[in-house]
Coordinates of C-alpha atoms in Angstrom, one line a residue:
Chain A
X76 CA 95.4 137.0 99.9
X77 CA 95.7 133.8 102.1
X78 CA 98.2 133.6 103.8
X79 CA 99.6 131.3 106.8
X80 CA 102.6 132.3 108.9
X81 CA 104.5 130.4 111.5
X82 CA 106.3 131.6 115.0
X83 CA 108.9 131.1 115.4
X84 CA 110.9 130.1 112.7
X85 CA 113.4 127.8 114.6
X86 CA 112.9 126.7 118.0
X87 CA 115.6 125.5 120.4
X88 CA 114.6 123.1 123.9
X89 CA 115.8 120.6 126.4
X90 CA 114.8 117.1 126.4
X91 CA 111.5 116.0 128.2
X92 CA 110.2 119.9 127.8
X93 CA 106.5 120.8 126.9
X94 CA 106.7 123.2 123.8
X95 CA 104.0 124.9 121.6
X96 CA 104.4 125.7 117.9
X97 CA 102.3 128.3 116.4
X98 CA 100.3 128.6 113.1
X99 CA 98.1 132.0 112.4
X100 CA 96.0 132.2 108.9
X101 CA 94.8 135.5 107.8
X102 CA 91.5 133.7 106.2
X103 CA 89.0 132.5 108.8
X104 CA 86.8 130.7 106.0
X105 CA 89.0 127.4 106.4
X106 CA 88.0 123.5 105.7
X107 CA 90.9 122.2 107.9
X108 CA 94.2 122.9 109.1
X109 CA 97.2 120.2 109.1
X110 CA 100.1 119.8 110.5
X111 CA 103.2 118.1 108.8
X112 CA 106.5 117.2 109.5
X113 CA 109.3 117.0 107.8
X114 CA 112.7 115.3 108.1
X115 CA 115.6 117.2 106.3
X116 CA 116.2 115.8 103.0
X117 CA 112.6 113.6 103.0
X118 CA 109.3 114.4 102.2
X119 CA 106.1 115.6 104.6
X120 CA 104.4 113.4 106.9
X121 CA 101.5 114.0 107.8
X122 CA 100.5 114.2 111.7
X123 CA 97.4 115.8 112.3
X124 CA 94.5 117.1 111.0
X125 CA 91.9 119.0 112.1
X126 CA 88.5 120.0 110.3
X127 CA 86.8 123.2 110.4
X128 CA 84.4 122.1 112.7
X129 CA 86.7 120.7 115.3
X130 CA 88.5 122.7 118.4
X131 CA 91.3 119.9 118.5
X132 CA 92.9 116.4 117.4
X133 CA 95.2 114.8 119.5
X134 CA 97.9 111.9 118.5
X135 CA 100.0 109.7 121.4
X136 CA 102.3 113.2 122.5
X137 CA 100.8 115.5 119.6
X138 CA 97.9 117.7 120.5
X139 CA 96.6 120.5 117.5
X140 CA 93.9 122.8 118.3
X141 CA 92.1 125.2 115.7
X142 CA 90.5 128.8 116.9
X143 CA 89.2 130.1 113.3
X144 CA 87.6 133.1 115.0
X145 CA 90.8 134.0 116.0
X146 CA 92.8 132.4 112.9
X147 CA 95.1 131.1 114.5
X148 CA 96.4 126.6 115.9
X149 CA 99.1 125.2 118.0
X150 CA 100.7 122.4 117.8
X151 CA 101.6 121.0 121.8
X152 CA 104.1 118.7 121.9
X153 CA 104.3 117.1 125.2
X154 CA 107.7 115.9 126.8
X155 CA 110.2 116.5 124.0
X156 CA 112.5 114.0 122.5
X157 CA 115.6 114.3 120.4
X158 CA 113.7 112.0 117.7
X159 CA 110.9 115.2 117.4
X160 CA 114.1 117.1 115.9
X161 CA 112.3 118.3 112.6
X162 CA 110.5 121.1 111.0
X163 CA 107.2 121.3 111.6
X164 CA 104.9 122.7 108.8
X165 CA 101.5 123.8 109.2
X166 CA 99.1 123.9 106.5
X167 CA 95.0 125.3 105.5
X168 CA 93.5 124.1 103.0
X169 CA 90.5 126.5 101.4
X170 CA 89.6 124.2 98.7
X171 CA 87.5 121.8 100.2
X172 CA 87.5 118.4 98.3
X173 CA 90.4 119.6 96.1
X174 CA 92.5 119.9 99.0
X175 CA 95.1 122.9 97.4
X176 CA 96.8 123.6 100.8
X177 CA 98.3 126.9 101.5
X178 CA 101.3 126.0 103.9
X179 CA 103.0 128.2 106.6
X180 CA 107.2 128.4 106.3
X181 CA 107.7 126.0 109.0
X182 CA 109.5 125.8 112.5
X183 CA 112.7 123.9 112.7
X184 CA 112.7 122.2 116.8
X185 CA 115.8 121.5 117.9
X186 CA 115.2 119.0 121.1
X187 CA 118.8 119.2 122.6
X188 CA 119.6 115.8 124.7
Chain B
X242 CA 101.1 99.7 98.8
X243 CA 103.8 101.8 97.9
X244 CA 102.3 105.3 98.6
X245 CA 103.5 108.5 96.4
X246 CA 106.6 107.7 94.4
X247 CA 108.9 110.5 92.5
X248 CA 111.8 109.9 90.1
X249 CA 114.2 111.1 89.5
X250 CA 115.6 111.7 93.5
X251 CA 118.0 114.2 92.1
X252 CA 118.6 115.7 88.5
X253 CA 120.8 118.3 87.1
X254 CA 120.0 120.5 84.0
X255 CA 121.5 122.6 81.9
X256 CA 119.8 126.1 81.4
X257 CA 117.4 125.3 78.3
X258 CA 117.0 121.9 78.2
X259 CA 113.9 119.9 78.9
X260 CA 112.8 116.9 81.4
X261 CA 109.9 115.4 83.0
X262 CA 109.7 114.6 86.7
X263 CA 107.4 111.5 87.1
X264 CA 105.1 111.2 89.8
X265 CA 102.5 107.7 90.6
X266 CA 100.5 106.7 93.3
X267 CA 98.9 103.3 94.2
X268 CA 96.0 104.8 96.5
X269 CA 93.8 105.5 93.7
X270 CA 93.4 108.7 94.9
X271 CA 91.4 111.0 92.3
X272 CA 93.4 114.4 93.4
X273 CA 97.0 114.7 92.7
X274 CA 99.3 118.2 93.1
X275 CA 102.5 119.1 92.4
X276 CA 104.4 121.9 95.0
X277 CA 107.7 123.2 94.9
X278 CA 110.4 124.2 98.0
X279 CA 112.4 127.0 98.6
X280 CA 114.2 128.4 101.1
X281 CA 112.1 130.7 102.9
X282 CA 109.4 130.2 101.0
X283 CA 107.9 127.6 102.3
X284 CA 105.7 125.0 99.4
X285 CA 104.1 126.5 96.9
X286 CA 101.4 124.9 94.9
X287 CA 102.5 124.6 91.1
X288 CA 99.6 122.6 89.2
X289 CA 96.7 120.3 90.6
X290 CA 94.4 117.1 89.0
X291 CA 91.0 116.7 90.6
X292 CA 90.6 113.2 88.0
X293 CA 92.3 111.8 85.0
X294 CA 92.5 114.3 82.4
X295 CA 91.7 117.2 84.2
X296 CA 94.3 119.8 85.2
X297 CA 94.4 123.4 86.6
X298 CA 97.2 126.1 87.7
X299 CA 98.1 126.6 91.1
X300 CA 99.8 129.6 92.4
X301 CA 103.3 129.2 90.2
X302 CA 102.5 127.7 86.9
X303 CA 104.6 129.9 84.5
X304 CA 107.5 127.3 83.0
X305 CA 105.8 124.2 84.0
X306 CA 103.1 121.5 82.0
X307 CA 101.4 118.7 82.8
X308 CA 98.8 116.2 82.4
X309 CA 97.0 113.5 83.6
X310 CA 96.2 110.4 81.4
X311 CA 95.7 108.1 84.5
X312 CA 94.7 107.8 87.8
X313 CA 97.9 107.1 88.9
X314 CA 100.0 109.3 86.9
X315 CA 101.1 113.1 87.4
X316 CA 104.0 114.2 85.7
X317 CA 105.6 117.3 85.8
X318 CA 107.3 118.8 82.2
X319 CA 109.7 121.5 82.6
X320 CA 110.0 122.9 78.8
X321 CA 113.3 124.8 78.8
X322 CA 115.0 124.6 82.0
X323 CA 115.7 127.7 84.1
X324 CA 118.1 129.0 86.9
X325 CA 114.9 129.8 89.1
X326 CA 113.6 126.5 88.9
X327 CA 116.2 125.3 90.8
X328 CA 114.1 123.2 94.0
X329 CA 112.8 120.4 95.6
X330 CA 109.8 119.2 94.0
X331 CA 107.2 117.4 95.7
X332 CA 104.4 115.4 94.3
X333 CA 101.1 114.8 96.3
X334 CA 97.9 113.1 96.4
X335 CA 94.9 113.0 98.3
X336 CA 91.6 112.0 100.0
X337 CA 89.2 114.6 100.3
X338 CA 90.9 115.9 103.0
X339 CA 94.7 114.6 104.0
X340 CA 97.4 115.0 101.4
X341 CA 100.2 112.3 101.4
X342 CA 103.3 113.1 100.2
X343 CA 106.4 111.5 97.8
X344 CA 109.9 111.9 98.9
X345 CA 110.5 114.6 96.6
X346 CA 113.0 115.1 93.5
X347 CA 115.6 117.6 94.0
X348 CA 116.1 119.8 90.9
X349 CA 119.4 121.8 90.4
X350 CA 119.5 124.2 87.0
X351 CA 122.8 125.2 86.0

């Protein structure tokens, strides 16, 4: 069964820290791997993705990286702010073009002031 | 463009009864999904679309229909309302590849 897990499930840290979320999958045969957020109360955003083929993405802060021989990517947030308070879902996708996404149970970041 | 949009944002049901969470995108986007949120079970996919008037099961179907007349509609018909049903219900559509997501209905079954 596919499955993808997140460590750890909340995550605590001071302002202006580096921090690194995890994301393991226990199927290596991937199409790409995405990470969301997600405000409480509001829907996903999406902030990266990355495709099979690809070792990493980065956006401004955000850097995801994808090892499929290992199963697992991380999601590098560099110097924390309180507005990256959120939980951070990651998600693989197995069916290609139809895109059914088989999502971790998230990390909730606290960035304390 | 407006994105993903879901209504109701919040419903309450009686145990039984029947509703239909609606779910339209202006992307013309030809996949559309429907997942469900529980507490510490992360989202689960209920049904997908890959086009207009195709529709398949996704991991928890049982109590749930739908269909998909239009491009830009995907709603959800709950048939007879259950306890377990209780969640926040998201609605989805995509490229190929990202998925972008409505703001979610939350569903409480008394």
């Amino acid at each position: 069964k596919q499955e993808v897990t997140q460590i750890p499930a909340a995550l605590s840290v001071p302002e202006g820290e580096n921090l690194v979320l995890n994301c393991s999958f226990t199927d290596s045969a991937i199409y790409n791997l995405q990470w969301f957020r997600q405000d409480p109360g509001k829907g996903l955003t999406s902030l990266l993705l990355i495709q099979s083929s690809q070792r990493e993405q980065t956006s401004g802060r955000l850097n995801a990286s994808l090892d499929k021989s290992s199963g697992r990517s991380t999601l590098y947030i560099a110097a924390s702010q309180p507005g990256d308070s959120a939980t951070y879902l990651c998600a693989g996708n197995y069916g290609g073009s139809q895109g059914n996404l088989i999502f971790g149970k998230g990390t909730k970041l606290s960035v304390k002031p | 463009n407006a994105g993903v949009t879901q209504t109701p944002k919040f419903q309450v049901l009686k145990t039984g009864q029947s509703m239909t969470l609606q779910c339209a995108q202006d992307m013309n986007h030809e996949y559309m999904s429907w997942y469900r949120q529980d507490p510490g079970m992360g989202l689960r996919l209920i049904h997908y679309s890959v086009g207009a008037g195709i529709t398949d099961q996704g991991e928890v179907p049982n109590g749930y229909n739908v269909s998909r007349s239009t491009t830009e509609d995907f709603p959800l018909r709950l048939l007879s309302a259950a306890p377990s049903q209780t969640s926040v219900y998201f609605c989805a559509s995509s490229t190929q590849e990202t998925q972008y997501f409505g703001p979610g209905t939350r569903l409480l079954v008394l």
